[in-house]
Structures are given as structure tokens and as C-alpha cells.
PDB file of C-alpha atoms in Angstrom:
ATOM      1  CA  MET S   1    -181.343-107.401 -24.068  1.00 45.00           C
ATOM      2  CA  THR S   2    -179.797-110.207 -26.218  1.00 48.00           C
ATOM      3  CA  SER S   3    -176.451-111.130 -25.195  1.00 50.00           C
ATOM      4  CA  VAL S   4    -173.754-110.620 -27.532  1.00 54.00           C
ATOM      5  CA  LEU S   5    -171.238-112.911 -25.589  1.00 58.00           C
ATOM      6  CA  TYR S   6    -173.214-116.269 -25.848  1.00 62.00           C
ATOM      7  CA  ASP S   7    -176.112-117.902 -27.226  1.00 72.00           C
ATOM      8  CA  VAL S   8    -179.798-117.756 -25.621  1.00 77.00           C
ATOM      9  CA  PRO S   9    -180.261-121.469 -24.689  1.00 79.00           C
ATOM     10  CA  GLY S  10    -183.558-122.906 -26.405  1.00 81.00           C
ATOM     11  CA  PRO S  11    -185.818-125.398 -24.591  1.00 83.00           C
ATOM     12  CA  ARG S  12    -183.604-128.343 -24.796  1.00 84.00           C
ATOM     13  CA  GLY S  13    -180.726-126.337 -23.269  1.00 82.00           C
ATOM     14  CA  ARG S  14    -182.690-124.913 -20.330  1.00 85.00           C
ATOM     15  CA  ARG S  15    -183.833-128.590 -19.631  1.00 88.00           C
ATOM     16  CA  ARG S  16    -180.217-129.388 -19.383  1.00 88.00           C
ATOM     17  CA  ILE S  17    -179.186-126.459 -17.259  1.00 89.00           C
ATOM     18  CA  LEU S  18    -182.271-127.093 -15.078  1.00 90.00           C
ATOM     19  CA  LEU S  19    -181.242-130.776 -14.484  1.00 91.00           C
ATOM     20  CA  GLY S  20    -177.638-130.100 -14.444  1.00 92.00           C
ATOM     21  CA  SER S  21    -178.369-127.415 -11.681  1.00 92.00           C
ATOM     22  CA  ALA S  22    -180.850-130.104  -9.528  1.00 93.00           C
ATOM     23  CA  VAL S  23    -177.995-132.609  -9.797  1.00 93.00           C
ATOM     24  CA  ALA S  24    -175.288-130.276  -8.242  1.00 93.00           C
ATOM     25  CA  ALA S  25    -177.752-129.080  -5.524  1.00 94.00           C
ATOM     26  CA  VAL S  26    -178.447-132.659  -4.595  1.00 94.00           C
ATOM     27  CA  ALA S  27    -174.591-133.426  -4.460  1.00 94.00           C
ATOM     28  CA  LEU S  28    -173.818-130.487  -2.410  1.00 93.00           C
ATOM     29  CA  ALA S  29    -176.883-131.097  -0.038  1.00 93.00           C
ATOM     30  CA  GLY S  30    -175.264-134.578   0.400  1.00 93.00           C
ATOM     31  CA  LEU S  31    -172.074-133.427   0.938  1.00 93.00           C
ATOM     32  CA  ALA S  32    -173.224-131.067   3.440  1.00 91.00           C
ATOM     33  CA  VAL S  33    -175.146-133.713   5.488  1.00 91.00           C
ATOM     34  CA  LEU S  34    -171.917-135.730   5.185  1.00 92.00           C
ATOM     35  CA  VAL S  35    -169.800-133.268   6.760  1.00 87.00           C
ATOM     36  CA  ALA S  36    -172.245-132.710   9.412  1.00 84.00           C
ATOM     37  CA  LEU S  37    -172.305-136.371  10.563  1.00 88.00           C
ATOM     38  CA  ARG S  38    -168.736-136.416  10.784  1.00 87.00           C
ATOM     39  CA  LEU S  39    -168.480-133.141  12.637  1.00 82.00           C
ATOM     40  CA  ALA S  40    -171.095-134.744  15.124  1.00 81.00           C
ATOM     41  CA  ASP S  41    -169.040-138.252  15.541  1.00 82.00           C
ATOM     42  CA  ASN S  42    -166.261-136.242  16.500  1.00 79.00           C
ATOM     43  CA  GLY S  43    -168.122-134.204  19.119  1.00 78.00           C
ATOM     44  CA  GLN S  44    -168.043-130.618  17.285  1.00 78.00           C
ATOM     45  CA  PHE S  45    -171.516-129.926  18.189  1.00 79.00           C
ATOM     46  CA  GLU S  46    -171.183-130.644  22.215  1.00 81.00           C
ATOM     47  CA  GLY S  47    -172.122-127.551  23.798  1.00 78.00           C
ATOM     48  CA  GLN S  48    -168.690-127.310  25.896  1.00 82.00           C
ATOM     49  CA  LYS S  49    -167.269-126.645  22.807  1.00 84.00           C
ATOM     50  CA  TRP S  50    -169.562-123.723  21.907  1.00 87.00           C
ATOM     51  CA  SER S  51    -170.060-122.460  25.605  1.00 87.00           C
ATOM     52  CA  PRO S  52    -167.007-119.964  25.586  1.00 87.00           C
ATOM     53  CA  LEU S  53    -168.354-118.261  22.684  1.00 88.00           C
ATOM     54  CA  LEU S  54    -172.086-117.970  23.189  1.00 87.00           C
ATOM     55  CA  ASN S  55    -172.859-118.759  26.883  1.00 87.00           C
ATOM     56  CA  PRO S  56    -172.341-115.545  28.673  1.00 88.00           C
ATOM     57  CA  GLY S  57    -172.162-117.694  32.351  1.00 87.00           C
ATOM     58  CA  ASP S  58    -168.846-119.485  31.121  1.00 86.00           C
ATOM     59  CA  GLU S  59    -166.076-118.305  33.068  1.00 89.00           C
ATOM     60  CA  SER S  60    -164.038-118.069  29.345  1.00 88.00           C
ATOM     61  CA  PHE S  61    -166.748-115.907  27.524  1.00 90.00           C
ATOM     62  CA  GLY S  62    -165.828-112.437  28.780  1.00 90.00           C
ATOM     63  CA  PRO S  63    -162.134-113.037  28.818  1.00 90.00           C
ATOM     64  CA  LEU S  64    -162.515-114.502  25.003  1.00 91.00           C
ATOM     65  CA  TRP S  65    -164.562-111.733  23.748  1.00 93.00           C
ATOM     66  CA  ARG S  66    -162.552-109.092  25.249  1.00 93.00           C
ATOM     67  CA  SER S  67    -159.290-110.638  23.544  1.00 92.00           C
ATOM     68  CA  LEU S  68    -160.951-110.960  20.194  1.00 93.00           C
ATOM     69  CA  ALA S  69    -162.278-107.220  20.561  1.00 93.00           C
ATOM     70  CA  GLY S  70    -158.738-106.089  21.169  1.00 93.00           C
ATOM     71  CA  GLY S  71    -157.579-107.946  18.191  1.00 92.00           C
ATOM     72  CA  MET S  72    -160.502-106.489  15.947  1.00 93.00           C
ATOM     73  CA  ARG S  73    -159.147-103.038  17.161  1.00 94.00           C
ATOM     74  CA  HIS S  74    -155.646-103.945  16.311  1.00 94.00           C
ATOM     75  CA  THR S  75    -157.074-105.081  12.802  1.00 94.00           C
ATOM     76  CA  MET S  76    -158.995-101.888  11.961  1.00 93.00           C
ATOM     77  CA  ASP S  77    -155.946 -99.805  13.025  1.00 94.00           C
ATOM     78  CA  ALA S  78    -153.530-101.738  10.642  1.00 94.00           C
ATOM     79  CA  ALA S  79    -156.081-101.415   7.986  1.00 93.00           C
ATOM     80  CA  ALA S  80    -156.925 -97.936   8.211  1.00 94.00           C
ATOM     81  CA  GLY S  81    -153.054 -96.953   8.149  1.00 95.00           C
ATOM     82  CA  ALA S  82    -152.523 -99.120   5.116  1.00 94.00           C
ATOM     83  CA  MET S  83    -155.720 -97.882   3.317  1.00 93.00           C
ATOM     84  CA  PHE S  84    -154.732 -94.128   4.171  1.00 95.00           C
ATOM     85  CA  PHE S  85    -150.882 -94.552   2.790  1.00 95.00           C
ATOM     86  CA  SER S  86    -151.891 -96.679  -0.110  1.00 94.00           C
ATOM     87  CA  LEU S  87    -154.369 -94.394  -1.355  1.00 92.00           C
ATOM     88  CA  VAL S  88    -151.944 -91.336  -0.759  1.00 93.00           C
ATOM     89  CA  LEU S  89    -148.888 -93.327  -2.439  1.00 93.00           C
ATOM     90  CA  GLY S  90    -150.963 -94.888  -4.813  1.00 91.00           C
ATOM     91  CA  THR S  91    -152.237 -91.464  -6.250  1.00 91.00           C
ATOM     92  CA  VAL S  92    -148.659 -90.005  -6.334  1.00 91.00           C
ATOM     93  CA  LEU S  93    -147.539 -92.881  -8.475  1.00 91.00           C
ATOM     94  CA  ALA S  94    -150.550 -92.689 -10.731  1.00 88.00           C
ATOM     95  CA  SER S  95    -150.002 -89.000 -11.235  1.00 87.00           C
ATOM     96  CA  THR S  96    -146.318 -89.354 -11.774  1.00 87.00           C
ATOM     97  CA  ARG S  97    -146.908 -92.463 -14.337  1.00 86.00           C
ATOM     98  CA  ILE S  98    -149.293 -90.107 -16.069  1.00 84.00           C
ATOM     99  CA  THR S  99    -147.443 -86.821 -16.232  1.00 81.00           C
ATOM    100  CA  ALA S 100    -143.652 -87.780 -15.929  1.00 77.00           C
ATOM    101  CA  ALA S 101    -141.301 -87.566 -18.839  1.00 76.00           C
ATOM    102  CA  ALA S 102    -141.036 -91.006 -20.773  1.00 76.00           C
ATOM    103  CA  TRP S 103    -137.217 -91.447 -19.674  1.00 78.00           C
ATOM    104  CA  PHE S 104    -138.769 -91.383 -15.868  1.00 83.00           C
ATOM    105  CA  ARG S 105    -141.623 -93.203 -16.656  1.00 82.00           C
ATOM    106  CA  TRP S 106    -139.613 -96.100 -17.476  1.00 85.00           C
ATOM    107  CA  LEU S 107    -138.563 -96.152 -13.489  1.00 86.00           C
ATOM    108  CA  VAL S 108    -142.157 -95.561 -12.446  1.00 86.00           C
ATOM    109  CA  VAL S 109    -143.499 -98.696 -14.456  1.00 87.00           C
ATOM    110  CA  SER S 110    -140.419-100.648 -12.968  1.00 87.00           C
ATOM    111  CA  VAL S 111    -141.204 -99.717  -9.264  1.00 86.00           C
ATOM    112  CA  ILE S 112    -144.760-100.558 -10.076  1.00 87.00           C
ATOM    113  CA  GLU S 113    -144.341-104.042 -11.948  1.00 87.00           C
ATOM    114  CA  LEU S 114    -141.865-105.001  -9.031  1.00 88.00           C
ATOM    115  CA  LEU S 115    -143.918-104.483  -6.076  1.00 87.00           C
ATOM    116  CA  ARG S 116    -146.787-106.107  -7.897  1.00 86.00           C
ATOM    117  CA  GLY S 117    -145.030-109.202  -8.525  1.00 86.00           C
ATOM    118  CA  VAL S 118    -144.351-109.505  -4.817  1.00 87.00           C
ATOM    119  CA  PRO S 119    -146.562-111.726  -2.586  1.00 89.00           C
ATOM    120  CA  VAL S 120    -148.260-109.374   0.127  1.00 90.00           C
ATOM    121  CA  VAL S 121    -147.136-111.922   2.808  1.00 90.00           C
ATOM    122  CA  MET S 122    -143.070-111.347   1.421  1.00 91.00           C
ATOM    123  CA  ALA S 123    -143.365-107.863   1.722  1.00 91.00           C
ATOM    124  CA  ILE S 124    -144.542-107.826   5.310  1.00 93.00           C
ATOM    125  CA  PHE S 125    -141.919-110.183   6.105  1.00 90.00           C
ATOM    126  CA  PHE S 126    -139.399-108.084   4.356  1.00 89.00           C
ATOM    127  CA  ALA S 127    -140.662-105.046   6.226  1.00 90.00           C
ATOM    128  CA  SER S 128    -140.266-106.933   9.640  1.00 91.00           C
ATOM    129  CA  ARG S 129    -136.857-108.876   9.149  1.00 89.00           C
ATOM    130  CA  VAL S 130    -134.791-106.477   6.796  1.00 90.00           C
ATOM    131  CA  LEU S 131    -135.694-102.975   8.267  1.00 90.00           C
ATOM    132  CA  PRO S 132    -134.241-103.713  11.652  1.00 90.00           C
ATOM    133  CA  GLU S 133    -131.095-105.112  10.205  1.00 89.00           C
ATOM    134  CA  VAL S 134    -130.330-101.658   8.343  1.00 88.00           C
ATOM    135  CA  GLY S 135    -131.109 -99.934  11.809  1.00 86.00           C
ATOM    136  CA  VAL S 136    -134.888 -99.005  11.096  1.00 86.00           C
ATOM    137  CA  HIS S 137    -136.636-100.135  14.282  1.00 89.00           C
ATOM    138  CA  LEU S 138    -140.436-100.019  14.389  1.00 90.00           C
ATOM    139  CA  SER S 139    -143.294-101.354  16.133  1.00 91.00           C
ATOM    140  CA  LEU S 140    -144.855-104.363  14.350  1.00 92.00           C
ATOM    141  CA  TRP S 141    -148.000-101.988  13.321  1.00 94.00           C
ATOM    142  CA  TRP S 142    -145.636-100.190  11.206  1.00 94.00           C
ATOM    143  CA  TYR S 143    -143.949-103.359   9.894  1.00 94.00           C
ATOM    144  CA  LEU S 144    -147.492-104.558   8.968  1.00 94.00           C
ATOM    145  CA  VAL S 145    -148.539-101.181   7.390  1.00 95.00           C
ATOM    146  CA  ILE S 146    -145.613-100.881   5.125  1.00 95.00           C
ATOM    147  CA  GLY S 147    -145.593-104.355   3.841  1.00 93.00           C
ATOM    148  CA  LEU S 148    -149.467-103.860   2.772  1.00 94.00           C
ATOM    149  CA  THR S 149    -148.792-100.332   1.522  1.00 94.00           C
ATOM    150  CA  ALA S 150    -145.976-101.476  -0.483  1.00 92.00           C
ATOM    151  CA  TYR S 151    -148.487-104.002  -2.648  1.00 92.00           C
ATOM    152  CA  ASN S 152    -151.704-102.146  -2.422  1.00 93.00           C
ATOM    153  CA  SER S 153    -150.416 -99.002  -3.259  1.00 93.00           C
ATOM    154  CA  VAL S 154    -149.189-100.088  -6.678  1.00 92.00           C
ATOM    155  CA  VAL S 155    -152.506-101.749  -7.363  1.00 91.00           C
ATOM    156  CA  ILE S 156    -154.387 -98.694  -6.607  1.00 92.00           C
ATOM    157  CA  ALA S 157    -152.262 -96.517  -8.723  1.00 91.00           C
ATOM    158  CA  GLU S 158    -153.067 -98.632 -11.782  1.00 90.00           C
ATOM    159  CA  ILE S 159    -156.742 -98.760 -10.730  1.00 90.00           C
ATOM    160  CA  ILE S 160    -156.572 -94.685 -10.571  1.00 90.00           C
ATOM    161  CA  ARG S 161    -154.590 -94.659 -13.777  1.00 88.00           C
ATOM    162  CA  ALA S 162    -157.135 -96.930 -15.565  1.00 87.00           C
ATOM    163  CA  GLY S 163    -159.964 -94.400 -14.256  1.00 87.00           C
ATOM    164  CA  VAL S 164    -158.053 -91.403 -16.083  1.00 87.00           C
ATOM    165  CA  GLN S 165    -157.661 -93.313 -19.330  1.00 84.00           C
ATOM    166  CA  THR S 166    -161.443 -93.949 -19.476  1.00 84.00           C
ATOM    167  CA  LEU S 167    -162.506 -90.139 -19.765  1.00 83.00           C
ATOM    168  CA  PRO S 168    -163.038 -88.464 -22.948  1.00 84.00           C
ATOM    169  CA  ARG S 169    -159.580 -87.013 -24.174  1.00 82.00           C
ATOM    170  CA  GLY S 170    -161.657 -83.628 -25.099  1.00 83.00           C
ATOM    171  CA  GLN S 171    -161.613 -82.738 -21.336  1.00 80.00           C
ATOM    172  CA  THR S 172    -157.995 -82.784 -21.335  1.00 80.00           C
ATOM    173  CA  GLU S 173    -157.727 -81.153 -24.676  1.00 82.00           C
ATOM    174  CA  ALA S 174    -160.128 -78.529 -23.358  1.00 84.00           C
ATOM    175  CA  ALA S 175    -157.909 -78.011 -20.315  1.00 82.00           C
ATOM    176  CA  TYR S 176    -154.554 -77.324 -22.204  1.00 82.00           C
ATOM    177  CA  ALA S 177    -156.844 -74.688 -24.443  1.00 86.00           C
ATOM    178  CA  ILE S 178    -157.698 -72.919 -21.351  1.00 85.00           C
ATOM    179  CA  GLY S 179    -153.816 -72.782 -20.396  1.00 83.00           C
ATOM    180  CA  LEU S 180    -154.242 -75.326 -17.621  1.00 81.00           C
ATOM    181  CA  THR S 181    -150.637 -77.390 -17.089  1.00 80.00           C
ATOM    182  CA  ARG S 182    -150.585 -80.820 -17.185  1.00 79.00           C
ATOM    183  CA  GLY S 183    -150.328 -81.302 -13.993  1.00 79.00           C
ATOM    184  CA  ALA S 184    -152.955 -78.813 -12.834  1.00 83.00           C
ATOM    185  CA  THR S 185    -155.096 -80.519 -15.522  1.00 84.00           C
ATOM    186  CA  LEU S 186    -154.764 -83.777 -13.756  1.00 82.00           C
ATOM    187  CA  ARG S 187    -155.023 -82.503 -10.388  1.00 81.00           C
ATOM    188  CA  LEU S 188    -158.318 -80.412 -10.815  1.00 83.00           C
ATOM    189  CA  ILE S 189    -160.157 -82.060 -13.912  1.00 84.00           C
ATOM    190  CA  LEU S 190    -158.875 -85.820 -14.329  1.00 85.00           C
ATOM    191  CA  LEU S 191    -158.171 -87.183 -11.107  1.00 86.00           C
ATOM    192  CA  PRO S 192    -161.726 -86.274  -9.304  1.00 85.00           C
ATOM    193  CA  GLN S 193    -163.705 -87.776 -12.046  1.00 83.00           C
ATOM    194  CA  ALA S 194    -161.157 -90.864 -11.831  1.00 83.00           C
ATOM    195  CA  PHE S 195    -161.683 -91.674  -8.213  1.00 83.00           C
ATOM    196  CA  ARG S 196    -165.570 -91.282  -8.751  1.00 81.00           C
ATOM    197  CA  VAL S 197    -165.400 -93.640 -11.883  1.00 79.00           C
ATOM    198  CA  MET S 198    -163.298 -96.186 -10.148  1.00 82.00           C
ATOM    199  CA  LEU S 199    -164.989 -95.715  -6.700  1.00 80.00           C
ATOM    200  CA  PRO S 200    -166.169 -99.377  -6.734  1.00 79.00           C
ATOM    201  CA  ALA S 201    -162.784-101.181  -7.805  1.00 83.00           C
ATOM    202  CA  LEU S 202    -161.096 -99.053  -5.185  1.00 85.00           C
ATOM    203  CA  ILE S 203    -163.805 -99.905  -2.583  1.00 83.00           C
ATOM    204  CA  SER S 204    -162.908-103.586  -3.465  1.00 83.00           C
ATOM    205  CA  GLN S 205    -159.295-103.189  -2.982  1.00 88.00           C
ATOM    206  CA  LEU S 206    -159.691-101.624   0.420  1.00 87.00           C
ATOM    207  CA  VAL S 207    -161.854-104.709   1.260  1.00 87.00           C
ATOM    208  CA  VAL S 208    -158.964-106.966   0.392  1.00 89.00           C
ATOM    209  CA  ILE S 209    -156.395-104.555   2.664  1.00 92.00           C
ATOM    210  CA  LEU S 210    -158.723-105.472   5.536  1.00 91.00           C
ATOM    211  CA  LYS S 211    -158.359-109.109   4.806  1.00 89.00           C
ATOM    212  CA  ASP S 212    -154.968-108.997   4.072  1.00 91.00           C
ATOM    213  CA  THR S 213    -154.181-107.609   7.901  1.00 92.00           C
ATOM    214  CA  SER S 214    -154.622-111.224   8.929  1.00 90.00           C
ATOM    215  CA  LEU S 215    -151.198-111.881   7.501  1.00 91.00           C
ATOM    216  CA  GLY S 216    -149.964-109.906  10.523  1.00 90.00           C
ATOM    217  CA  ALA S 217    -150.274-113.029  12.350  1.00 87.00           C
ATOM    218  CA  PHE S 218    -147.016-114.298  10.837  1.00 87.00           C
ATOM    219  CA  ILE S 219    -144.990-111.677  12.476  1.00 89.00           C
ATOM    220  CA  SER S 220    -146.867-112.116  15.809  1.00 87.00           C
ATOM    221  CA  TYR S 221    -149.014-108.712  15.278  1.00 91.00           C
ATOM    222  CA  GLU S 222    -151.911-109.202  17.566  1.00 90.00           C
ATOM    223  CA  GLU S 223    -154.800-108.436  15.337  1.00 91.00           C
ATOM    224  CA  LEU S 224    -157.952-110.744  15.126  1.00 91.00           C
ATOM    225  CA  LEU S 225    -156.735-114.048  13.597  1.00 90.00           C
ATOM    226  CA  ARG S 226    -153.657-114.131  16.148  1.00 91.00           C
ATOM    227  CA  ARG S 227    -155.552-113.269  19.019  1.00 92.00           C
ATOM    228  CA  GLY S 228    -158.043-116.081  17.804  1.00 90.00           C
ATOM    229  CA  SER S 229    -155.055-118.384  17.462  1.00 90.00           C
ATOM    230  CA  ILE S 230    -153.959-118.018  20.838  1.00 91.00           C
ATOM    231  CA  ALA S 231    -157.527-118.694  22.164  1.00 90.00           C
ATOM    232  CA  VAL S 232    -157.680-122.152  20.102  1.00 89.00           C
ATOM    233  CA  GLN S 233    -154.487-123.046  22.220  1.00 88.00           C
ATOM    234  CA  ASN S 234    -156.193-122.352  25.303  1.00 86.00           C
ATOM    235  CA  LEU S 235    -159.798-123.477  24.649  1.00 86.00           C
ATOM    236  CA  GLY S 236    -158.974-126.433  22.117  1.00 83.00           C
ATOM    237  CA  ASN S 237    -162.151-125.393  19.772  1.00 85.00           C
ATOM    238  CA  PRO S 238    -160.356-124.451  16.396  1.00 88.00           C
ATOM    239  CA  LEU S 239    -163.223-125.354  14.357  1.00 88.00           C
ATOM    240  CA  GLN S 240    -165.596-123.049  16.338  1.00 88.00           C
ATOM    241  CA  LEU S 241    -163.381-120.142  16.730  1.00 91.00           C
ATOM    242  CA  TYR S 242    -162.047-119.822  13.429  1.00 91.00           C
ATOM    243  CA  LEU S 243    -165.731-120.077  12.110  1.00 91.00           C
ATOM    244  CA  LEU S 244    -166.732-117.170  14.433  1.00 92.00           C
ATOM    245  CA  ILE S 245    -163.234-115.295  13.369  1.00 92.00           C
ATOM    246  CA  GLY S 246    -164.426-115.859   9.619  1.00 91.00           C
ATOM    247  CA  ALA S 247    -167.861-114.305  10.430  1.00 92.00           C
ATOM    248  CA  LEU S 248    -166.713-111.150  12.057  1.00 91.00           C
ATOM    249  CA  TYR S 249    -164.371-110.648   8.741  1.00 90.00           C
ATOM    250  CA  VAL S 250    -167.481-110.990   6.823  1.00 90.00           C
ATOM    251  CA  ILE S 251    -169.477-108.669   9.051  1.00 91.00           C
ATOM    252  CA  VAL S 252    -166.730-106.223   8.956  1.00 89.00           C
ATOM    253  CA  ASN S 253    -166.152-106.471   5.101  1.00 86.00           C
ATOM    254  CA  TYR S 254    -169.775-106.041   4.320  1.00 87.00           C
ATOM    255  CA  THR S 255    -170.516-103.203   6.519  1.00 87.00           C
ATOM    256  CA  LEU S 256    -167.396-101.378   4.768  1.00 82.00           C
ATOM    257  CA  SER S 257    -168.728-102.167   1.435  1.00 80.00           C
ATOM    258  CA  ARG S 258    -172.165-101.038   2.313  1.00 83.00           C
ATOM    259  CA  LEU S 259    -171.083 -97.751   3.601  1.00 80.00           C
ATOM    260  CA  ALA S 260    -168.789 -97.269   0.736  1.00 75.00           C
ATOM    261  CA  VAL S 261    -171.781 -97.922  -1.652  1.00 77.00           C
ATOM    262  CA  THR S 262    -173.796 -95.255   0.445  1.00 80.00           C
ATOM    263  CA  PHE S 263    -171.176 -92.760   0.043  1.00 74.00           C
ATOM    264  CA  GLU S 264    -170.495 -93.459  -3.846  1.00 71.00           C
ATOM    265  CA  ARG S 265    -174.304 -93.200  -4.196  1.00 76.00           C
ATOM    266  CA  ARG S 266    -174.208 -89.371  -2.570  1.00 75.00           C
ATOM    267  CA  VAL S 267    -171.259 -88.488  -4.435  1.00 67.00           C
ATOM    268  CA  SER S 268    -172.837 -89.508  -7.441  1.00 63.00           C
ATOM    269  CA  GLY S 269    -176.135 -87.502  -6.802  1.00 61.00           C
ATOM    270  CA  GLY S 270    -178.223 -90.474  -6.082  1.00 52.00           C
ATOM    271  CA  ARG S 271    -177.536 -92.151  -9.270  1.00 51.00           C
ATOM    272  CA  ARG S 272    -177.082 -96.200  -9.397  1.00 47.00           C
ATOM    273  CA  PRO S 273    -173.416 -96.958  -8.717  1.00 43.00           C
ATOM    274  CA  LEU S 274    -171.269 -98.418 -11.243  1.00 43.00           C
ATOM    275  CA  ARG S 275    -171.055-102.181 -10.861  1.00 41.00           C
ATOM    276  CA  VAL S 276    -168.070-103.253  -9.093  1.00 39.00           C
ATOM    277  CA  GLU S 277    -167.380-106.049 -11.607  1.00 42.00           C
ATOM    278  CA  ALA S 278    -167.432-103.693 -14.688  1.00 41.00           C
ATOM    279  CA  ALA S 279    -165.041-101.018 -12.994  1.00 41.00           C
ATOM    280  CA  THR S 280    -162.835-103.741 -11.909  1.00 42.00           C
ATOM    281  CA  GLU S 281    -162.633-105.251 -15.546  1.00 44.00           C
ATOM    282  CA  VAL S 282    -161.727-101.544 -16.455  1.00 40.00           C
ATOM    283  CA  ALA S 283    -159.021-101.828 -13.782  1.00 41.00           C
ATOM    284  CA  ALA S 284    -157.765-105.011 -15.008  1.00 45.00           C
ATOM    285  CA  ALA S 285    -157.393-103.570 -18.650  1.00 42.00           C
ATOM    286  CA  GLY S 286    -155.382-100.990 -17.356  1.00 40.00           C
ATOM    287  CA  GLN S 287    -152.990-103.085 -15.492  1.00 43.00           C
ATOM    288  CA  ALA S 288    -152.800-105.265 -18.497  1.00 44.00           C
ATOM    289  CA  SER S 289    -151.309-102.604 -20.142  1.00 40.00           C
ATOM    290  CA  THR S 290    -148.236-102.286 -18.150  1.00 38.00           C
ATOM    291  CA  ALA S 291    -146.049-104.325 -20.374  1.00 39.00           C
ATOM    292  CA  GLY S 292    -145.642-100.993 -22.103  1.00 42.00           C
ATOM    293  CA  VAL S 293    -144.539 -97.965 -21.006  1.00 37.00           C
ATOM    294  CA  GLY S 294    -147.744 -95.819 -21.916  1.00 42.00           C
ATOM    295  CA  GLY S 295    -149.245 -93.879 -19.434  1.00 40.00           C
TER     296      GLY S 295
END
């Protein structure tokens, strides 16, 4: 299908693109070789630096992997809690913004805009430092979950609201025609469809939550990154350990994405799922409209 966003390049344009791609590939390959040579000169490929990670016979192998496994368990615990509370609170905020009277909608929009503008790490630090000062003493797990929920719940609220706005207006009018209230229409008809339409964008945000649990290291919550940092201090191989930790995050996030896509295909009756990029663009368009009160 011919694109309406750009002109299809002609023969000369295709040759230029091919030449540029070849030059970029050669440059990247040369950079990779240079980096590998520098790492070799610094002894980063020596067996003693990789042995605690890969050699079961190494005395540090067992303690290291037990520590990382415990960190991964703490990461998953915090991610699960933040995902649950973010989905619940995000749904409540989206529903309130859609159904509330105009005067109250201003308050909801103000809360959403405030929390969206606060960096996640600041929300976590606020929870861990300010709450104890006012007499709310909780575990580090709760401080991390509260900080993550404060930010991600408003993002999820905007994703859900954008999903509701993409639905045909006739469904709402038909619901009113049969006597359903505004709240019942949203709960029984609009929200289930919005979740289904925006599921790819929601999946993407849940993966973000999982990655953001690494910020718990700054409040000494012993998730995967924190455990890895402690191991680096004892073993003295930061490059190898942080590469391993990065690989573990990639594996977990990819697995989460594939499981979620499989679930989406089942609930959609085996039809091909929406592209994550397209759904995210719809969510971004909905978020951009928060400058106004409309909901």
C-alpha cells in the first residue's frame, strides 16, 4: 500500500539509502571491534571475572546466584504490587474523570497533571522520606510501590480514557436509550472494550513498571539491581555483573510481553492483536488533550 506520510524513494534514492546503511554498518562494526579491543586490554575477558557468573565450581557461584534470585523475587513482588494498585487506581481516576461533573473534573485533571509531571524517583523518595516524618512507617516495599503507583496510575488512567474515547459514540447513546446510567454505561459497556482496545499500550506500561522497580535501589530496597551492586563491591567485576542483570531484565520483560500478547489474542478470539505502537499513539493523543478539561 502506498504510504501517505512520505514519497516512495526512486532508484537513486534507494541507492543512497543502501550506501548510507552500508557505511553505518561498517562504522558500527569498527566501533564494536574497538570497544572489544579496549576491553581485552583491560582484562575484561579474563576467566576470573566471568567465573563467579558461569562456573558452578567457583566458590562465589552459588552465593551470587542465590543473592540474584532473591533480588529478582523482590523485584517481581514490587512490580506485581505496583501493577495491581496502578491498574485499580488508574481505572478509578479514568472513570471519575469521564463521569464527574465539570467542577469536580478540574480537581481530577489537576491531580493527574501533577503526578504526571513528577519524576518517578522523586515520588519514591517522597514516599520513603516524607511519610515517616508524618508518622506513616511502612516497609521499603510499600514505599517503592506507593511511588511507582503514584506515577503509573495516572498514565494508565489516560490510556484507559483514550481507549474509551476511541469507541463509537453510538454505543453510549444506545446505552442511555435503554435506561442505563452514565456510571453503568461506563462499567458495563465502555470500560471492557477500552481495556481490550488499549491492551497493547497497557502491556507496554506494565513493562515500564517492572523496569522502574530498579529505582528501589536508591532507597536500599534489595531488588535485583541493588543485590547486583552489592555483589559488584565484593567481586569487583561490574561490567560482567551489570551485563548479566541487564540480560535478566530483558528476558523477564520479553516473557511478560509475550504472555500478555498471548492473553490478548485469546480474549480477542484469535484475531491478530493491535500493534503496540498504534495503541500507544492513541494513548499519547489522549494524554495530549489533558490541557483542556474535556473528558
